[in-house]
XYZ file of C-alpha atoms in Angstrom:
661
model
C -44.632 -16.727 14.160
C -41.929 -18.127 16.320
C -38.656 -15.333 17.320
C -37.186 -18.328 19.368
C -33.611 -17.735 19.268
C -31.697 -20.684 17.190
C -29.435 -23.189 19.405
C -25.934 -23.639 17.671
C -25.749 -26.829 15.552
C -22.193 -27.408 16.176
C -21.040 -30.751 17.237
C -17.693 -31.266 18.591
C -15.625 -34.281 16.111
C -15.382 -37.689 17.765
C -11.846 -38.094 16.632
C -11.308 -35.594 19.868
C -11.661 -38.448 22.242
C -10.994 -41.214 19.964
C -7.481 -39.756 19.320
C -6.117 -36.537 20.350
C -3.165 -36.975 18.266
C -4.989 -37.067 14.993
C -7.398 -34.659 16.117
C -4.523 -32.111 16.368
C -2.805 -32.689 13.195
C -6.441 -32.836 11.381
C -6.428 -29.148 13.140
C -3.789 -27.918 12.048
C -3.852 -28.531 8.252
C -7.653 -26.926 8.470
C -7.621 -24.848 5.422
C -8.057 -20.830 6.186
C -11.035 -18.191 5.177
C -10.426 -14.641 5.743
C -13.448 -13.119 5.079
C -14.781 -9.791 6.071
C -18.346 -7.560 7.136
C -19.130 -4.719 5.480
C -22.301 -2.523 4.871
C -23.643 0.383 6.083
C -23.576 1.520 10.038
C -25.940 0.154 11.817
C -26.329 -2.682 9.329
C -24.959 -5.253 12.274
C -22.035 -6.101 11.192
C -20.675 -6.339 14.828
C -23.847 -8.680 16.250
C -23.061 -11.164 13.421
C -19.354 -11.673 14.542
C -20.303 -11.429 17.942
C -23.084 -13.969 17.188
C -20.177 -16.466 14.550
C -18.115 -16.305 18.131
C -20.300 -17.067 20.674
C -21.934 -19.539 18.619
C -18.651 -21.276 17.528
C -17.704 -21.512 20.973
C -15.047 -19.077 20.923
C -15.511 -17.447 24.267
C -14.021 -18.365 27.493
C -16.123 -17.960 30.740
C -14.877 -14.941 32.103
C -15.287 -13.398 28.964
C -18.923 -14.508 28.616
C -19.285 -13.107 32.436
C -18.402 -9.664 31.492
C -20.076 -10.023 28.160
C -23.371 -10.470 29.895
C -22.438 -7.600 32.854
C -21.838 -5.236 29.858
C -25.219 -5.758 27.914
C -26.778 -4.694 30.408
C -24.998 -1.523 30.970
C -23.621 -0.033 27.361
C -25.657 -2.868 25.285
C -27.965 -2.231 22.974
C -31.223 -4.533 23.598
C -31.968 -4.557 27.245
C -31.287 -6.753 29.333
C -29.969 -8.889 26.094
C -26.979 -10.186 25.398
C -25.480 -7.539 22.691
C -23.086 -9.993 20.644
C -21.945 -6.739 18.755
C -19.456 -6.045 22.161
C -17.684 -8.877 21.492
C -16.195 -7.004 18.607
C -16.368 -3.431 19.256
C -13.765 -2.794 22.280
C -13.223 1.016 21.672
C -15.113 3.194 24.290
C -15.917 5.284 21.565
C -17.388 2.532 19.536
C -19.466 1.130 22.428
C -20.803 4.780 22.864
C -21.714 5.624 19.933
C -22.990 2.107 19.287
C -19.925 2.338 15.996
C -17.474 0.574 14.206
C -14.277 3.076 13.935
C -11.500 0.952 13.702
C -10.859 -2.382 11.428
C -11.496 -5.227 14.332
C -9.948 -8.567 13.621
C -11.499 -12.008 15.253
C -10.708 -15.558 14.778
C -12.545 -18.521 15.103
C -13.065 -22.170 13.920
C -15.489 -24.887 13.098
C -14.601 -28.598 12.686
C -14.173 -28.173 9.084
C -12.773 -24.508 8.309
C -10.377 -21.975 10.599
C -12.059 -17.883 10.170
C -10.724 -14.767 10.341
C -12.891 -12.570 10.356
C -12.565 -8.223 9.988
C -15.296 -5.986 11.249
C -15.196 -2.935 8.443
C -16.526 0.388 10.103
C -19.707 1.721 8.028
C -19.043 5.103 8.244
C -18.121 6.856 4.909
C -15.496 8.921 6.673
C -13.966 5.357 7.637
C -13.578 4.117 4.354
C -9.924 3.539 4.448
C -10.268 0.847 7.380
C -12.118 -0.952 5.252
C -9.641 -0.823 2.469
C -7.229 -2.188 4.899
C -10.025 -5.013 6.081
C -10.511 -5.626 2.767
C -7.441 -6.128 1.009
C -6.222 -9.357 2.496
C -10.273 -11.374 2.113
C -11.039 -14.093 0.282
C -14.456 -13.547 0.712
C -16.703 -10.052 1.940
C -20.640 -10.346 3.548
C -22.090 -7.535 2.687
C -25.177 -6.698 5.086
C -27.993 -4.712 4.893
C -30.946 -3.718 7.270
C -33.752 -5.863 5.696
C -36.258 -2.185 7.365
C -33.871 -0.099 5.416
C -32.963 -2.072 2.009
C -29.744 -1.206 -0.538
C -27.954 2.074 0.572
C -25.564 4.387 -0.244
C -22.537 2.344 2.083
C -24.096 -1.184 0.389
C -23.032 0.758 -2.769
C -19.514 2.038 -1.856
C -18.654 -1.454 -0.025
C -19.712 -3.172 -2.894
C -17.915 -1.625 -5.295
C -14.730 -1.314 -2.935
C -15.384 -5.526 -2.757
C -15.047 -5.295 -6.345
C -12.239 -3.085 -6.739
C -10.421 -5.242 -4.561
C -10.831 -8.377 -6.373
C -12.883 -9.627 -4.073
C -15.225 -13.074 -5.612
C -16.869 -14.150 -3.221
C -19.804 -12.303 -2.018
C -22.691 -12.547 0.392
C -25.854 -11.123 0.451
C -26.619 -11.177 3.987
C -30.282 -9.494 4.358
C -29.911 -9.359 8.733
C -32.782 -7.802 10.694
C -34.939 -10.173 9.159
C -37.101 -10.450 12.430
C -37.934 -6.875 12.566
C -39.835 -7.151 9.482
C -41.483 -10.309 10.108
C -39.255 -12.886 8.461
C -41.109 -11.154 4.621
C -40.095 -13.176 1.857
C -41.835 -10.014 0.021
C -39.268 -7.744 1.320
C -36.119 -9.910 1.393
C -37.035 -10.756 -2.767
C -37.316 -6.946 -3.688
C -34.301 -5.945 -1.615
C -31.886 -9.042 -3.020
C -33.432 -8.047 -6.887
C -32.964 -4.241 -6.089
C -29.499 -5.358 -5.365
C -28.724 -7.819 -8.344
C -29.480 -4.397 -10.500
C -26.829 -2.343 -8.934
C -24.405 -5.359 -8.614
C -24.539 -5.760 -12.706
C -23.471 -2.095 -13.231
C -20.753 -2.606 -11.204
C -19.580 -5.714 -12.905
C -20.289 -8.117 -9.595
C -21.943 -11.005 -11.916
C -22.165 -13.815 -8.989
C -23.185 -12.889 -5.342
C -25.088 -15.454 -2.578
C -28.166 -13.700 -1.178
C -29.303 -15.316 2.591
C -32.069 -13.655 4.815
C -30.483 -13.659 8.643
C -30.632 -12.284 12.052
C -27.585 -12.035 14.079
C -28.847 -11.525 17.216
C -31.833 -14.140 16.700
C -28.786 -16.500 14.886
C -31.695 -17.106 11.865
C -29.832 -18.998 9.373
C -26.595 -18.519 10.086
C -25.245 -21.886 12.151
C -28.882 -23.798 11.230
C -32.145 -23.565 8.523
C -34.644 -20.969 10.139
C -38.091 -22.289 11.112
C -38.806 -19.080 10.370
C -37.578 -17.934 7.325
C -39.115 -22.066 5.297
C -39.163 -20.599 2.078
C -35.344 -20.568 1.991
C -33.900 -23.095 0.648
C -30.680 -22.381 0.195
C -26.987 -22.847 2.927
C -26.489 -21.432 6.160
C -23.828 -18.551 6.553
C -22.109 -20.997 8.297
C -21.906 -24.181 5.536
C -21.188 -21.434 2.900
C -18.345 -20.126 4.706
C -17.319 -23.423 5.574
C -17.562 -24.629 1.534
C -16.717 -21.522 -0.761
C -13.025 -22.288 -2.114
C -10.518 -19.911 -0.599
C -7.818 -17.582 -2.770
C -5.086 -19.861 -2.051
C -6.362 -22.694 -3.763
C -7.064 -20.595 -7.167
C -3.461 -19.395 -6.916
C -2.067 -22.674 -6.897
C -3.215 -22.942 -11.034
C -1.751 -20.084 -11.711
C 2.324 -19.811 -12.740
C 4.468 -19.946 -10.126
C 5.323 -16.718 -7.971
C 7.594 -15.761 -5.509
C 9.140 -12.069 -4.346
C 11.681 -12.703 -2.447
C 11.538 -11.415 1.469
C 14.984 -12.644 2.728
C 18.469 -14.526 1.212
C 18.781 -16.738 3.635
C 22.934 -17.305 3.909
C 23.719 -18.659 6.746
C 27.438 -20.522 6.067
C 29.577 -20.990 2.890
C 27.583 -24.254 2.342
C 23.803 -22.542 1.907
C 22.668 -19.838 -0.002
C 18.583 -20.142 -0.242
C 15.578 -17.178 -1.265
C 13.439 -17.825 1.172
C 9.361 -15.890 0.454
C 5.996 -16.898 0.393
C 4.779 -18.479 -2.753
C 2.174 -15.906 -4.051
C 0.835 -18.019 -6.840
C 1.430 -21.433 -8.754
C 3.509 -24.321 -7.289
C 7.413 -25.345 -7.740
C 8.901 -28.723 -7.613
C 12.513 -29.206 -7.536
C 13.871 -29.976 -10.932
C 12.040 -26.587 -12.410
C 13.394 -24.207 -14.112
C 12.743 -20.816 -12.630
C 14.196 -16.917 -13.851
C 15.166 -13.596 -11.459
C 13.073 -11.447 -12.553
C 13.849 -7.913 -13.274
C 17.258 -9.558 -14.238
C 16.003 -12.268 -16.475
C 19.320 -15.042 -15.038
C 17.876 -18.455 -15.298
C 18.537 -21.914 -13.100
C 16.941 -24.638 -11.573
C 15.479 -25.427 -8.137
C 17.973 -27.805 -6.183
C 16.013 -27.574 -2.767
C 12.527 -26.765 -1.425
C 13.854 -25.935 2.001
C 10.904 -25.696 4.272
C 10.441 -23.600 8.275
C 9.093 -26.808 10.753
C 10.775 -27.747 13.476
C 12.836 -29.735 11.199
C 14.181 -28.044 8.765
C 17.032 -26.740 11.580
C 20.395 -26.244 9.363
C 22.762 -29.733 10.185
C 26.234 -28.686 12.073
C 29.469 -28.883 9.152
C 31.352 -31.766 10.836
C 32.973 -33.257 7.467
C 35.857 -31.273 6.356
C 34.845 -32.669 3.240
C 31.469 -30.908 2.660
C 30.897 -29.527 -0.370
C 27.771 -27.528 -1.166
C 25.926 -30.482 -3.028
C 26.633 -32.911 -0.275
C 25.439 -30.324 2.760
C 22.030 -29.593 0.478
C 21.434 -33.352 0.395
C 21.910 -33.181 4.165
C 19.204 -30.255 4.901
C 15.196 -31.564 5.297
C 13.384 -30.091 2.036
C 10.245 -31.372 0.033
C 9.769 -31.962 -3.801
C 7.623 -29.544 -3.737
C 5.418 -26.235 -2.366
C 2.346 -24.606 -3.600
C 1.012 -20.602 -3.017
C 0.183 -20.090 0.651
C 3.073 -21.657 1.366
C 6.820 -19.986 2.479
C 9.747 -21.319 1.428
C 13.409 -21.648 0.709
C 14.618 -22.240 -2.279
C 17.945 -23.228 -3.145
C 19.125 -22.203 -6.822
C 21.427 -25.413 -9.139
C 23.456 -22.073 -9.863
C 25.743 -19.014 -8.608
C 22.513 -16.738 -9.847
C 22.567 -12.835 -8.415
C 19.315 -12.866 -6.410
C 17.942 -10.384 -3.441
C 15.406 -9.050 -1.520
C 12.698 -7.789 -3.998
C 13.373 -10.095 -7.016
C 10.675 -11.574 -8.111
C 11.803 -15.547 -9.004
C 9.438 -16.996 -11.296
C 8.784 -20.309 -13.635
C 11.036 -19.510 -16.537
C 9.002 -20.044 -19.492
C 5.933 -17.416 -18.458
C 7.690 -15.122 -16.089
C 5.816 -11.525 -15.116
C 6.416 -8.391 -16.729
C 8.426 -5.698 -15.558
C 8.191 -2.047 -16.024
C 8.246 1.741 -15.282
C 4.794 3.330 -15.444
C 1.527 2.371 -15.542
C -1.820 2.767 -15.413
C -3.204 2.540 -11.476
C -6.790 2.730 -9.143
C -5.603 4.507 -6.410
C -7.384 5.009 -2.617
C -6.277 7.731 -0.958
C -6.172 7.221 2.488
C -4.460 10.228 3.831
C -5.513 13.139 5.621
C -3.499 15.133 3.266
C -4.275 15.618 -0.389
C -2.032 13.936 -3.158
C 0.647 15.917 -4.008
C 0.672 15.346 -7.996
C 4.461 14.843 -9.372
C 5.545 14.560 -5.373
C 7.959 11.325 -4.939
C 7.060 8.660 -3.007
C 7.385 5.744 -1.878
C 6.012 2.927 -3.449
C 5.941 -0.658 -1.971
C 4.968 -3.373 -4.095
C 5.272 -7.292 -2.547
C 9.118 -6.933 -1.344
C 10.139 -4.322 -3.560
C 10.577 -0.413 -2.774
C 10.608 2.021 -5.401
C 10.690 5.527 -5.486
C 7.554 6.617 -7.528
C 5.944 10.630 -8.565
C 1.988 9.685 -9.523
C 0.609 12.281 -12.037
C -2.737 14.025 -11.944
C -5.596 11.846 -11.760
C -7.262 11.570 -15.062
C -10.840 11.098 -13.251
C -12.016 9.748 -9.609
C -15.278 8.027 -9.166
C -18.459 8.813 -7.400
C -19.367 5.818 -5.964
C -22.793 7.047 -5.014
C -23.374 7.535 -8.487
C -20.636 5.588 -10.725
C -19.940 9.067 -12.309
C -15.949 9.830 -13.284
C -15.478 13.169 -11.897
C -12.605 15.373 -13.337
C -10.102 16.435 -9.817
C -6.551 17.294 -9.725
C -5.399 15.932 -6.965
C -7.489 12.823 -4.506
C -8.566 13.974 -1.074
C -9.103 11.740 1.475
C -10.896 8.261 1.019
C -11.587 9.288 -3.254
C -10.894 6.388 -5.471
C -9.069 7.975 -8.664
C -7.234 6.738 -11.727
C -3.714 8.234 -12.281
C -0.626 7.299 -13.894
C 2.380 6.058 -12.206
C 5.851 6.209 -12.832
C 8.573 4.837 -11.040
C 12.132 5.531 -10.796
C 12.983 2.265 -11.984
C 11.078 -1.471 -13.015
C 9.731 -3.478 -10.985
C 8.153 -7.071 -11.593
C 4.490 -6.616 -11.536
C 1.276 -8.308 -12.766
C -2.369 -6.839 -13.157
C -4.194 -6.751 -9.495
C -6.855 -9.107 -11.202
C -4.297 -11.411 -12.032
C -2.121 -11.454 -9.080
C -2.630 -9.306 -5.484
C -0.010 -9.853 -4.732
C 2.238 -8.422 -7.409
C -0.686 -5.885 -8.282
C -1.554 -4.056 -5.236
C 0.716 -1.654 -4.048
C 0.959 1.323 -0.960
C 2.202 4.935 -1.828
C 4.205 5.940 1.258
C 4.985 9.248 2.330
C 8.478 10.169 2.466
C 8.820 12.807 5.007
C 6.071 10.850 7.806
C 7.210 7.057 6.470
C 2.884 7.194 7.084
C 0.840 4.983 4.190
C -1.344 7.471 2.407
C -2.212 5.463 -0.413
C -3.403 1.952 -1.515
C -3.119 0.830 -5.867
C -4.086 -1.620 -7.729
C -1.864 -1.441 -10.803
C -4.314 -2.077 -14.374
C -2.108 -2.864 -16.995
C 1.372 -1.044 -17.826
C 1.597 1.637 -20.323
C 2.878 0.699 -23.600
C 5.114 3.560 -23.745
C 7.025 2.356 -20.494
C 8.213 -1.258 -23.135
C 9.004 1.180 -26.586
C 10.680 3.699 -24.850
C 14.571 2.683 -23.648
C 17.603 4.173 -22.820
C 19.823 4.490 -25.998
C 23.070 3.517 -25.360
C 26.385 6.434 -26.289
C 29.771 5.778 -26.958
C 30.955 9.390 -25.055
C 28.954 9.076 -21.403
C 29.318 11.207 -18.169
C 32.938 10.033 -17.358
C 34.323 11.340 -20.384
C 32.349 14.592 -20.599
C 33.575 15.235 -16.919
C 37.102 14.791 -18.350
C 37.315 16.824 -20.850
C 36.178 19.416 -18.653
C 38.944 18.158 -15.832
C 36.419 18.538 -13.300
C 33.550 15.988 -11.149
C 30.230 17.448 -11.864
C 27.954 18.781 -8.635
C 24.820 20.510 -8.149
C 25.086 23.107 -5.531
C 21.728 23.544 -4.256
C 20.833 26.771 -2.577
C 17.341 26.656 -0.973
C 16.136 29.672 1.606
C 13.280 32.283 2.280
C 12.310 34.012 -0.826
C 15.144 37.797 0.300
C 17.593 35.052 2.396
C 20.395 35.832 -0.264
C 19.932 33.040 -2.390
C 20.880 34.210 -6.173
C 23.363 37.004 -4.773
C 25.487 34.128 -3.583
C 25.141 32.038 -6.036
C 25.770 34.412 -8.985
C 28.593 35.072 -6.624
C 29.838 31.303 -6.667
C 29.886 30.755 -10.144
C 31.782 34.103 -11.204
C 34.630 32.147 -8.636
C 34.640 28.929 -10.305
C 34.426 30.890 -13.429
C 37.556 32.523 -12.632
C 39.236 29.368 -11.509
C 38.079 27.252 -15.064
C 35.271 25.974 -14.279
C 32.656 25.027 -16.212
C 29.235 25.928 -14.914
C 25.730 26.639 -15.302
C 23.096 28.690 -13.417
C 20.102 28.120 -12.373
C 17.610 30.498 -11.007
C 13.812 30.154 -9.771
C 12.809 33.707 -11.518
C 14.917 33.252 -14.726
C 13.401 29.302 -15.616
C 10.138 31.163 -15.219
C 9.997 33.177 -18.583
C 10.832 30.148 -20.243
C 11.122 26.059 -18.605
C 8.311 26.645 -16.416
C 6.373 29.880 -17.373
C 2.994 27.021 -17.554
C 3.320 26.505 -13.909
C 1.804 28.870 -11.308
C 2.977 28.762 -7.543
C 0.539 26.246 -6.189
C 1.715 23.461 -4.101
C 1.095 20.974 -6.916
C 2.732 23.822 -9.528
C 6.077 24.139 -7.189
C 6.295 20.256 -7.177
C 6.425 20.202 -10.669
C 9.004 23.144 -10.595
C 11.358 21.704 -8.721
C 11.184 18.751 -10.773
C 11.796 19.454 -13.717
C 14.831 21.708 -12.750
C 16.202 18.726 -11.239
C 15.399 16.582 -14.317
C 17.778 19.756 -16.361
C 20.081 19.602 -13.564
C 20.723 16.120 -13.882
C 21.225 16.237 -17.967
C 24.049 19.636 -16.954
C 25.848 17.275 -14.812
C 25.588 14.341 -17.812
C 27.130 17.157 -19.807
C 30.109 17.185 -16.352
C 28.450 20.864 -15.507
C 28.862 21.982 -11.977
C 25.432 23.317 -11.545
C 24.443 25.912 -9.129
C 20.442 26.205 -8.625
C 18.338 29.180 -6.916
C 14.913 28.385 -5.663
C 13.622 28.612 -2.415
C 12.223 24.643 -3.170
C 10.170 24.856 0.024
C 9.572 21.189 0.915
C 12.037 18.811 1.684
C 10.585 15.580 -0.178
C 11.005 17.235 -3.641
C 15.137 18.318 -2.562
C 15.198 15.185 -1.659
C 13.478 13.812 -5.265
C 16.382 15.867 -7.006
C 19.546 14.263 -4.576
C 17.855 10.560 -5.870
C 18.268 11.553 -9.332
C 21.782 12.275 -9.146
C 25.085 9.369 -8.155
C 26.015 9.466 -4.655
C 28.062 12.608 -3.314
C 27.209 15.183 -6.592
C 24.419 16.496 -4.614
C 25.883 19.179 -2.633
C 22.712 20.685 -0.269
C 23.171 24.954 0.569
C 21.183 26.467 3.155
C 20.978 30.021 3.274
C 20.102 30.166 6.988
C 18.027 34.048 6.768
C 15.488 34.405 9.495
C 11.942 35.214 8.632
C 12.424 38.866 10.197
C 14.974 39.823 8.339
C 14.380 39.085 4.540
C 11.118 40.289 5.101
C 12.835 43.295 6.287
C 15.125 43.123 2.574
C 12.037 43.169 0.680
C 13.619 43.842 -2.190
C 11.484 42.653 -4.894
C 7.965 43.909 -2.564
C 6.703 40.321 -2.173
C 6.323 40.156 1.162
C 4.529 43.194 1.634
C 2.168 41.349 -1.207
C 1.855 39.014 1.061
C 0.823 40.376 3.780
C -1.583 42.354 2.193
C -3.305 39.024 0.566
C -2.312 40.436 -3.104
C -0.057 38.005 -3.141
C -1.047 33.890 -2.315
C 0.807 30.813 -1.810
C 3.411 32.727 -0.585
C 6.372 30.636 1.570
C 7.197 32.098 5.118
C 3.779 33.753 5.260
C 0.780 30.984 4.624
C 2.681 28.234 2.861
C 5.340 26.585 4.578
C 9.306 26.346 4.702
C 10.990 22.868 5.639
C 14.365 23.758 6.882
C 17.469 21.330 5.833
C 18.180 19.156 8.805
C 21.231 17.950 7.513
C 22.467 20.281 4.476
C 26.140 19.950 3.467
C 26.581 23.487 3.646
C 24.867 25.946 5.984
C 25.467 29.527 5.443
C 24.159 31.743 7.917
C 23.779 35.603 6.382
C 23.477 37.297 9.395
C 27.205 35.678 10.532
C 29.195 36.435 7.266
C 28.763 38.767 3.855
C 27.927 37.372 0.906
C 31.298 36.967 -0.489
C 32.699 35.565 2.584
C 29.551 32.403 1.953
C 30.734 32.266 -1.612
C 34.398 31.384 -0.572
C 32.916 28.962 1.666
C 31.403 26.981 -0.531
C 34.208 26.871 -3.081
C 36.205 25.969 -0.660
C 33.892 22.899 0.165
C 32.842 22.287 -3.461
C 36.202 21.797 -4.157
C 37.437 20.216 -0.734
C 39.839 22.616 0.326
C 37.407 23.553 3.168
C-alpha cells in the first residue's frame, strides 16, 4: 500500500494571463464560506488547516522557511513539516502541542474564499469554541481514526447543532495510522450517526482523510479506492453558505447608525441580516411599528461619496436623485436605506418588511452558554446585546443545565464556567427578536457584566413567553406627577448603604423624623424589617442578597409612583445591584447615601453581635468578613461617621435632598 503525500491539485485560472482585470473582478465577487474545525484534543484540527493553507499556496516563502525550521525544533512529525505550527501561534500551544485560543485563517481557491477558525479541543476552552462557531456556515468535526467518537466529539457536535450550524462534515482523520481501513471508517460513521440522531442532527457528510499526508483533502486518494465521495475542498467549494439561505427569508436589517451628513440626506445604515429589499418596498420600523417606503438604497463603494450641494434650490428629493444607489440589496450587504417619509428611527431599531415583521417582547426562554469564571448571579442585572440593541436584563434561576456528555438535564441554581443551561430572561424594555433557529442575528445575544464590561455569556432565544404578550401596562388617569403634586413634594429614594454597624438605620431614622416634622410624606424601608415579611423567604447567599435588593427596589419604585420620599437602609454590598435600582427610577430621583464607616469602627460597635459570630464561623456570608463590600465610587452623599454625629449627618442629608446644602 502506498503512503505517498498527495500533491495539491489547484490549477491557476487561465483568466489571470488573459485578462487580469476580469480575473480580479471575478475574485472580488467570490462567495465567502466561514467554517470551523472542532473535535477532541489531538484529533488533528490544526494540522488539517495548515495543510489547507499549504496546498492553497497561501504561505509566503519566508513563512515556509520558518515553518520548516520550526518543524525541526518544536514539531511533532520528526523531520517532516508539522502543518499545525502554521495555526498554533501561542508559545503555550507549541509547547503542549494543543490549541488554546481560537485561531482564524484566510485562504481561497479558484471558486471561493474561506475564513476558517481552529477551535480548541479541551473541555476547559469550550467558551472559545463557542466564539468560533457562532458565525460559522459549516463545521468540520474531526475524529482520530484510532480513537473513534469521544466525549469532546459529542460536546462539540452538540454545540454546533445548538448554534445552528446545519452543514456538518465528519472528517475521520489519521486514516494513514489505521492502514486506510474501510471497516474502521464505517464503524466510526455508524457510531456517530447513532449519537447524531439522539441530539437532532439529521444529516452530515462523512469522509476519510489524512491531514498530515493529504489524503482526500484536495484530490481523491489512491489509498482509499473504496471512498467515492467528494474531497474536502470540493465539498467546501460547493456547499451552500448561510447568506444564500438567509436571502430567502423575510427582510430584516438592524440599524447600526443614523447617517445624517447634511440637511438633505438622512439614511439608516446597517448590515442586512435576512431577506432582500427593493426601492419602493413598504417597510416597518420596530419596535415603534411606524411604516414608510424605501426611497433610496445607498451603497458604500467608491461611487457612493455624497454629492456636494451647489444648487441653491436643492430639495431632499432632488438631492436623493444625485446619490449613487442600487435598486435592490440582499442579505449580507451593508447599505444605507432612505425613507420616503420622516419616520423616527435610530440605532437599535430594526427595519423589516411591512407585512411580515418580527415580534417584540421583554420575556424569553433562552439557552445560555456561560463563559465567565464567576458564576451566573440570578436576579442581577446584566447588559444584553442582541444585534445593535442593548438593554438591561435579569436571568431567572435556570430550569436545568445540560450534561453534554450524557445529554441529561440537571437541576441547578446557577451556571458555572462552560455550563449550558435553559433559563428565562426578562429585559427592562421590549426588544425586537426572532428565534435563533430562524435568525441568528435577531436570536443570538451576549450578556455583559455591568461592572467589568466583560462578556459573561452567549445565548440563543428560543421563544418569547406568553405572559410577555398577555401582560400589558394598564393606563391610569392619576399618575405619579398627580400623586406628588397632591403631597407638594418631589418623590425620591434615599438609598443608605454601608457596612453592618455603620449607623445606616440610626441616621435613616433621624432623617425620616426631620422630614416628618417638615410635613413631608415619607416611608422608611429597613433591611431587618423587610426580612420579617416581604423577604422572609430569602437567605444571605449572594443570589439571595441580589433578589433582596431587587424586591426592595421594585417596592421603592412603586412608593415613588405614589409621590413618597422613600428612605432605605440596606447594606446592599454590590454596586451592580445598587445601579439596578438606580436604573428603575427617573433621572435624579435616586440618591445614593454612603455611610462611610471603617470596618474596624463598625466591628467595635457590633451592636447586634454579628461580627463576633462571623469571626467565629457561626455566621456565613457576612459582609466585610467572608463576603465583599463594594463601596460607592461617586455617591450623591457621603457621610463620614468618624467626623460628624448622626444628627449632623441627618441634617446634611435633608438639606441636600431639599436643595439647601
